[in-house]
PDB file of N, CA, C and O in Angstrom:
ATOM      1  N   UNK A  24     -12.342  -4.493 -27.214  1.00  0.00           N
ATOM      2  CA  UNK A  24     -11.905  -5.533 -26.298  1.00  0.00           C
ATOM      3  C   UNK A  24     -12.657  -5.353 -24.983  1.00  0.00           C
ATOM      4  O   UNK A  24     -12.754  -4.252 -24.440  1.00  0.00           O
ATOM      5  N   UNK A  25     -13.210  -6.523 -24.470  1.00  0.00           N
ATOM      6  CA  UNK A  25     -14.050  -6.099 -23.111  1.00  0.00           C
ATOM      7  C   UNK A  25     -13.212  -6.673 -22.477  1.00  0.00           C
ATOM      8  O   UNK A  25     -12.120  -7.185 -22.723  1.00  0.00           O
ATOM      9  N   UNK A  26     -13.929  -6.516 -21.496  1.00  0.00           N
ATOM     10  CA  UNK A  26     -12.847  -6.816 -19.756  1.00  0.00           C
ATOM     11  C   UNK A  26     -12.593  -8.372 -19.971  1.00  0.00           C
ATOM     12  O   UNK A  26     -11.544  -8.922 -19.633  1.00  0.00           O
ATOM     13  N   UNK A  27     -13.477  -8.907 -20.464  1.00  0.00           N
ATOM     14  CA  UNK A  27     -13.345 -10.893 -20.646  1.00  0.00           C
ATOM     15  C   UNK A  27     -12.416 -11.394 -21.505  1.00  0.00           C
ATOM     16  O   UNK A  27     -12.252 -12.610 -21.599  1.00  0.00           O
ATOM     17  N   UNK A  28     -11.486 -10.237 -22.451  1.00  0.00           N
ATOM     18  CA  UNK A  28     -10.684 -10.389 -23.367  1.00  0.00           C
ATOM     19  C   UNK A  28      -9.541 -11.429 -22.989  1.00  0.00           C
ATOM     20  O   UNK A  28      -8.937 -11.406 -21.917  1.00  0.00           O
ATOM     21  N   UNK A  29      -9.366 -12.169 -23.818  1.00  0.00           N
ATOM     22  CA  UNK A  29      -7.554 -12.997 -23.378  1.00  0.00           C
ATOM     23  C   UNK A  29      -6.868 -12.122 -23.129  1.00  0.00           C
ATOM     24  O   UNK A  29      -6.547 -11.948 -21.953  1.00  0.00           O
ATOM     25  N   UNK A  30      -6.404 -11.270 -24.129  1.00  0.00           N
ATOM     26  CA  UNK A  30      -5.383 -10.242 -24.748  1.00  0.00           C
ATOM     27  C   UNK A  30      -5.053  -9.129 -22.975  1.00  0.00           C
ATOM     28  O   UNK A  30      -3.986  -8.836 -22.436  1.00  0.00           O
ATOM     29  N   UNK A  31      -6.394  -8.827 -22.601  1.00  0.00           N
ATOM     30  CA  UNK A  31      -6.773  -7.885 -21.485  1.00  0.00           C
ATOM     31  C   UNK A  31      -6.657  -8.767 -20.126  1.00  0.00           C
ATOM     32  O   UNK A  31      -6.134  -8.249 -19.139  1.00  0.00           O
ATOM     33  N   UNK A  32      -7.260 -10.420 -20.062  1.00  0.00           N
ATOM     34  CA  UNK A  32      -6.712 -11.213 -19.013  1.00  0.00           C
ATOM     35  C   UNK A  32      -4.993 -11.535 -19.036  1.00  0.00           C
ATOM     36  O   UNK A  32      -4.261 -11.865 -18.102  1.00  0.00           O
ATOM     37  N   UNK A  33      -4.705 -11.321 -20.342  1.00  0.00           N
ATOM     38  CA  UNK A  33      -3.196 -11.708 -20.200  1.00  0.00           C
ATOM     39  C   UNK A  33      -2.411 -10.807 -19.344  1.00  0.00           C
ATOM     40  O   UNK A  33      -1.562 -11.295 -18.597  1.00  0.00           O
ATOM     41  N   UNK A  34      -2.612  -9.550 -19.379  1.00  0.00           N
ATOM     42  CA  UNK A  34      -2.074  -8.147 -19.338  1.00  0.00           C
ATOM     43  C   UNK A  34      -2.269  -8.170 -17.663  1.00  0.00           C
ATOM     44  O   UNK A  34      -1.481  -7.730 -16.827  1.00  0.00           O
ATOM     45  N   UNK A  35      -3.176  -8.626 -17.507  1.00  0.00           N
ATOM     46  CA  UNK A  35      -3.737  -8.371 -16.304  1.00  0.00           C
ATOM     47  C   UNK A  35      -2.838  -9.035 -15.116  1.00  0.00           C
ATOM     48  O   UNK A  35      -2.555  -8.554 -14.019  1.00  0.00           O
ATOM     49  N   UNK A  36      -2.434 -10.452 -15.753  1.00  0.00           N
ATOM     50  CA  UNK A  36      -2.368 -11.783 -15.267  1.00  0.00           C
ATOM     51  C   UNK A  36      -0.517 -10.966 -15.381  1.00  0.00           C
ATOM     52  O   UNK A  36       0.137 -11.024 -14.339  1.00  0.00           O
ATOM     53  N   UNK A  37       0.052 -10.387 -16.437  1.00  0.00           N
ATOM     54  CA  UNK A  37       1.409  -9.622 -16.087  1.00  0.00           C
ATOM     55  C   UNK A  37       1.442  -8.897 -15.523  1.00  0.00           C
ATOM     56  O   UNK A  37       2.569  -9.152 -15.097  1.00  0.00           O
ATOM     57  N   UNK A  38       1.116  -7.827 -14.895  1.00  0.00           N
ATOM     58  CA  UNK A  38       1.011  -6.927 -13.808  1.00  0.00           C
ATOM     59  C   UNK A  38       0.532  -7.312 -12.608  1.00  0.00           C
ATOM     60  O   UNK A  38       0.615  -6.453 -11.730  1.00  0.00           O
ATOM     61  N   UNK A  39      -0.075  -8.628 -12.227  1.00  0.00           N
ATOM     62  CA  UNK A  39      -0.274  -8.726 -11.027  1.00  0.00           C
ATOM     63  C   UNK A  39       0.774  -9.914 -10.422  1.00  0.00           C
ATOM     64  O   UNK A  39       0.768 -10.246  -9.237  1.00  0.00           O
ATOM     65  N   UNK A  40       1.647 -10.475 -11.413  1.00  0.00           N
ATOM     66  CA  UNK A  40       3.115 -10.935 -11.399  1.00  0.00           C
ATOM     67  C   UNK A  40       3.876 -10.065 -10.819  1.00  0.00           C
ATOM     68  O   UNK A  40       4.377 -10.283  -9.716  1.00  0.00           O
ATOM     69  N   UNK A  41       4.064  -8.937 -11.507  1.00  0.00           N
ATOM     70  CA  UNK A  41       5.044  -7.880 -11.117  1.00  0.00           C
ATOM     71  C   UNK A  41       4.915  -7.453  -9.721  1.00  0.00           C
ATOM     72  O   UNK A  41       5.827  -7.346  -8.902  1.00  0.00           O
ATOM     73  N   UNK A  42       3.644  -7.219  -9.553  1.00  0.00           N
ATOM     74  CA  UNK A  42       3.227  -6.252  -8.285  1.00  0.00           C
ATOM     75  C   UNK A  42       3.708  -7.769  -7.026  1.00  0.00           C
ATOM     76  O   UNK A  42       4.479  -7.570  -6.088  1.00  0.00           O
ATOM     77  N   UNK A  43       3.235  -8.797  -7.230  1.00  0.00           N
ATOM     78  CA  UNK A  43       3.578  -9.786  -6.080  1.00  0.00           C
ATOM     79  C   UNK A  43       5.186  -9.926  -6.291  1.00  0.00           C
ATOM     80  O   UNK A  43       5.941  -9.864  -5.321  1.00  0.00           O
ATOM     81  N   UNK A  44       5.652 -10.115  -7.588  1.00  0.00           N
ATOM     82  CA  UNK A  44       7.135 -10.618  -7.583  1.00  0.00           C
ATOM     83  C   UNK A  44       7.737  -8.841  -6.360  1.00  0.00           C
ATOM     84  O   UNK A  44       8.870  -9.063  -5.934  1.00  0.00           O
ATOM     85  N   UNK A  45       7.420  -7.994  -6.068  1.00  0.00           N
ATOM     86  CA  UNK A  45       8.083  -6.349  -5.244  1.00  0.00           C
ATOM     87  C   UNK A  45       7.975  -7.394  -4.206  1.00  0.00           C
ATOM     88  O   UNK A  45       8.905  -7.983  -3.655  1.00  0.00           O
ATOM     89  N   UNK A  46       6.810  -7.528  -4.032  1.00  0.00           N
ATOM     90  CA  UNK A  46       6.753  -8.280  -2.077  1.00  0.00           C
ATOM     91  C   UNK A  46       5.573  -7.090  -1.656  1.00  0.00           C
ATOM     92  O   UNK A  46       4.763  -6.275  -2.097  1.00  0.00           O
ATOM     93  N   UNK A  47       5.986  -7.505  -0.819  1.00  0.00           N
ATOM     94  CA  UNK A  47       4.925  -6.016   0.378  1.00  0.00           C
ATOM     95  C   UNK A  47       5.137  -4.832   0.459  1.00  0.00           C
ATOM     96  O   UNK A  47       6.145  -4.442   1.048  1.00  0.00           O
ATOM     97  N   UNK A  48       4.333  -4.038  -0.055  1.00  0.00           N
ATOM     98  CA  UNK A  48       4.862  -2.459  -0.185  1.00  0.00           C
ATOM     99  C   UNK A  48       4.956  -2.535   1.466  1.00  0.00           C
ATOM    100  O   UNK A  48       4.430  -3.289   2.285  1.00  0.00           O
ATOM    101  N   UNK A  49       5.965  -1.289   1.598  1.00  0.00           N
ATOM    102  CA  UNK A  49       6.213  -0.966   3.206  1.00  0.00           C
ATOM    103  C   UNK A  49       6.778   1.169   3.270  1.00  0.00           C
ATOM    104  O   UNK A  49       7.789   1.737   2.859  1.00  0.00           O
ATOM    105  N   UNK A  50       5.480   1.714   4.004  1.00  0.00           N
ATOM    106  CA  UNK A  50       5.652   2.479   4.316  1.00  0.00           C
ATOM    107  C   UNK A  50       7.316   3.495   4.935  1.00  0.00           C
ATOM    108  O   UNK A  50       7.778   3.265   6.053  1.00  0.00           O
ATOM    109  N   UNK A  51       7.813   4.291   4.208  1.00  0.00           N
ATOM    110  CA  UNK A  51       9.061   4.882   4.525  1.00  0.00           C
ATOM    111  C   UNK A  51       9.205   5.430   6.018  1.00  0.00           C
ATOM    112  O   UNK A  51       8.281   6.141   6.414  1.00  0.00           O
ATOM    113  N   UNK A  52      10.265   5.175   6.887  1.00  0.00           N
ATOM    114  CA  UNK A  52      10.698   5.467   7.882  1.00  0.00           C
ATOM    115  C   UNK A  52      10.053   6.488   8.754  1.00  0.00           C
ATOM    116  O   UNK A  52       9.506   6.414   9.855  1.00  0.00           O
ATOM    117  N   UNK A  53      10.303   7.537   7.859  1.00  0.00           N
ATOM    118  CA  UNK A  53       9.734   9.018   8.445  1.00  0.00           C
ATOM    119  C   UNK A  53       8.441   9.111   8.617  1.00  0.00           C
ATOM    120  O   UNK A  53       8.007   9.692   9.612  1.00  0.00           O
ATOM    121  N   UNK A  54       7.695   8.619   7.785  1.00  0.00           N
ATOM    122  CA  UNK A  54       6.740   8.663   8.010  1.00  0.00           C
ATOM    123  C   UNK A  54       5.694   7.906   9.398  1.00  0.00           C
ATOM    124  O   UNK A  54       4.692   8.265  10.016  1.00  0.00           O
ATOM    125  N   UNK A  55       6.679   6.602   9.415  1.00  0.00           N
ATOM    126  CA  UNK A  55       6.131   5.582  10.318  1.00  0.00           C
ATOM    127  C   UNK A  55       6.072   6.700  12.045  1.00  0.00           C
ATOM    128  O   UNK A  55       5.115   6.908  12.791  1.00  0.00           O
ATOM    129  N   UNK A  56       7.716   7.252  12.148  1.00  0.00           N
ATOM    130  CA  UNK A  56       7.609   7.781  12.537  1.00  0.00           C
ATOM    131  C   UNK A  56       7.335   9.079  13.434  1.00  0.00           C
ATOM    132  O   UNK A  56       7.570   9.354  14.611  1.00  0.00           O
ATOM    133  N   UNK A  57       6.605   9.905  12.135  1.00  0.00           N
ATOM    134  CA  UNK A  57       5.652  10.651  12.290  1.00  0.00           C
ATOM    135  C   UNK A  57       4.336  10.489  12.705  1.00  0.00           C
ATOM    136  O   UNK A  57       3.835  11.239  13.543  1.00  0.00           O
ATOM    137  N   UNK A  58       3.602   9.362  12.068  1.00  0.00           N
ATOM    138  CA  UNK A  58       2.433   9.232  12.386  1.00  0.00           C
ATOM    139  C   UNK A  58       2.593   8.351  14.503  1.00  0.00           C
ATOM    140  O   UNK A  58       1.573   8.264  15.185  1.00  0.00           O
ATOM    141  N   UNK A  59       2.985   8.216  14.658  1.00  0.00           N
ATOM    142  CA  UNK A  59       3.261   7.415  15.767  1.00  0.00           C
ATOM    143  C   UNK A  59       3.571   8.863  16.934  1.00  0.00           C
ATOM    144  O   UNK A  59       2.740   9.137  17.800  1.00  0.00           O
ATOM    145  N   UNK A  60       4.494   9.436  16.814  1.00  0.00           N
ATOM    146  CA  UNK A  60       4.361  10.794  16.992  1.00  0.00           C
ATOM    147  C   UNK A  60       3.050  11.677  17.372  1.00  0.00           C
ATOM    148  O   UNK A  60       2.854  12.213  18.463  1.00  0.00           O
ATOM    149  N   UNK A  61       1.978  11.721  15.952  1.00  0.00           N
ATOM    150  CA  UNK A  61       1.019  11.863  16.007  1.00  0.00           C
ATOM    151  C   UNK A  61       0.006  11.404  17.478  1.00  0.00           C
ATOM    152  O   UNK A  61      -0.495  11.879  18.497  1.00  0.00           O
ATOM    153  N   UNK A  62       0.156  10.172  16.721  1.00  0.00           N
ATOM    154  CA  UNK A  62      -0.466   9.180  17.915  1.00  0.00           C
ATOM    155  C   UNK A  62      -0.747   9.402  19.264  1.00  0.00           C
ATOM    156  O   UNK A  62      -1.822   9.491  19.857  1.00  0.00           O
ATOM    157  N   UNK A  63       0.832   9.501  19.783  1.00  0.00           N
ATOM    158  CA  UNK A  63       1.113   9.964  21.209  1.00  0.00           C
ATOM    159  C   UNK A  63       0.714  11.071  21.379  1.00  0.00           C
ATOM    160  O   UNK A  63       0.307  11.206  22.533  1.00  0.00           O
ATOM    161  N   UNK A  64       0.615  12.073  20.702  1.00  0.00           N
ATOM    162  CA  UNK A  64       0.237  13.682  21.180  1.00  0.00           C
ATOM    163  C   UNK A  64      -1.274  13.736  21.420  1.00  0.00           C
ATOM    164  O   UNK A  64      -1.876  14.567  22.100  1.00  0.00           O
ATOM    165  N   UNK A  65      -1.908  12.433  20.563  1.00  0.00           N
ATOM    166  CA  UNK A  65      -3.489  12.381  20.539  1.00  0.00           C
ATOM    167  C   UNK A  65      -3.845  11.952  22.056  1.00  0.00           C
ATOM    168  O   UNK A  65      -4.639  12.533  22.795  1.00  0.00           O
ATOM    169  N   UNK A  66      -3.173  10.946  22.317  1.00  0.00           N
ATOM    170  CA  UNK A  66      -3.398  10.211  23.461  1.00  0.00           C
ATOM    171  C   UNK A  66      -3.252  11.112  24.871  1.00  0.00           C
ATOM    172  O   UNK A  66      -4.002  11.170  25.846  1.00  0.00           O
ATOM    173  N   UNK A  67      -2.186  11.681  24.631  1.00  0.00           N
ATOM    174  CA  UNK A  67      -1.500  12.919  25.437  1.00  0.00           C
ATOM    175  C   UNK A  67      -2.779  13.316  25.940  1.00  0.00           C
ATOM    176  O   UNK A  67      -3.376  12.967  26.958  1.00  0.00           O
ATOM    177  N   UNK A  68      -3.123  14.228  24.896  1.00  0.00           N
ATOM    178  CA  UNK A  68      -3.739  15.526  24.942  1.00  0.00           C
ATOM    179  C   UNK A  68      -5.541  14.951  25.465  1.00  0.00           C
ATOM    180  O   UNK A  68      -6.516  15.624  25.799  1.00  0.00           O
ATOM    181  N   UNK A  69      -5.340  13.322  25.321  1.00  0.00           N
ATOM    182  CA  UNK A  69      -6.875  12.876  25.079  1.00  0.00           C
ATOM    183  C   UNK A  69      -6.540  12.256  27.292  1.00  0.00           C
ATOM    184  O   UNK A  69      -7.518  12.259  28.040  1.00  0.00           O
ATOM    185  N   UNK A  70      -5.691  12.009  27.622  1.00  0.00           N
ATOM    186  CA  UNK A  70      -5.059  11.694  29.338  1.00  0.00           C
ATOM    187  C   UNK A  70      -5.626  13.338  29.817  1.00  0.00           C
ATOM    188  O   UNK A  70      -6.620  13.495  30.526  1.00  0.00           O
ATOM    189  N   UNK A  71      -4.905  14.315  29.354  1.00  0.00           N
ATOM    190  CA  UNK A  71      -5.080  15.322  29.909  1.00  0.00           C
ATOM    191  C   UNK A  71      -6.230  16.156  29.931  1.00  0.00           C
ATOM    192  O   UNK A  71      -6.221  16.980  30.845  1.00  0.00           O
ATOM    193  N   UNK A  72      -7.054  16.168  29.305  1.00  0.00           N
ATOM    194  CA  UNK A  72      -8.620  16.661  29.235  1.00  0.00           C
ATOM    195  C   UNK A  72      -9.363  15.418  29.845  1.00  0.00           C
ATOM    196  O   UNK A  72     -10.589  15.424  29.955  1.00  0.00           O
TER     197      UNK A  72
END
């Protein structure tokens, strides 16, 4: 079966149903607020030098 297959467009054409029917993946809490965290200490440290 090559990539041009029905069988392989069908499959394809169901999983990219699924993935839109979730919505928008969205990054977990902790993390958001970790990296942001991050952020500020960069900036910090980038004011003070």
């Amino acid at each position: 079966m090559g990539c041009c297959g029905p069988e392989y467009r069908k499959l394809v054409n169901k999983k990219e149903k699924r993935l839109n029917a979730k919505g928008r993946e969205s990054l977990p809490p902790y993390i958001k607020i970790l990296s942001l965290a991050i952020l500020v200490g960069a900036i910090g440290l980038i004011i003070i030098l």
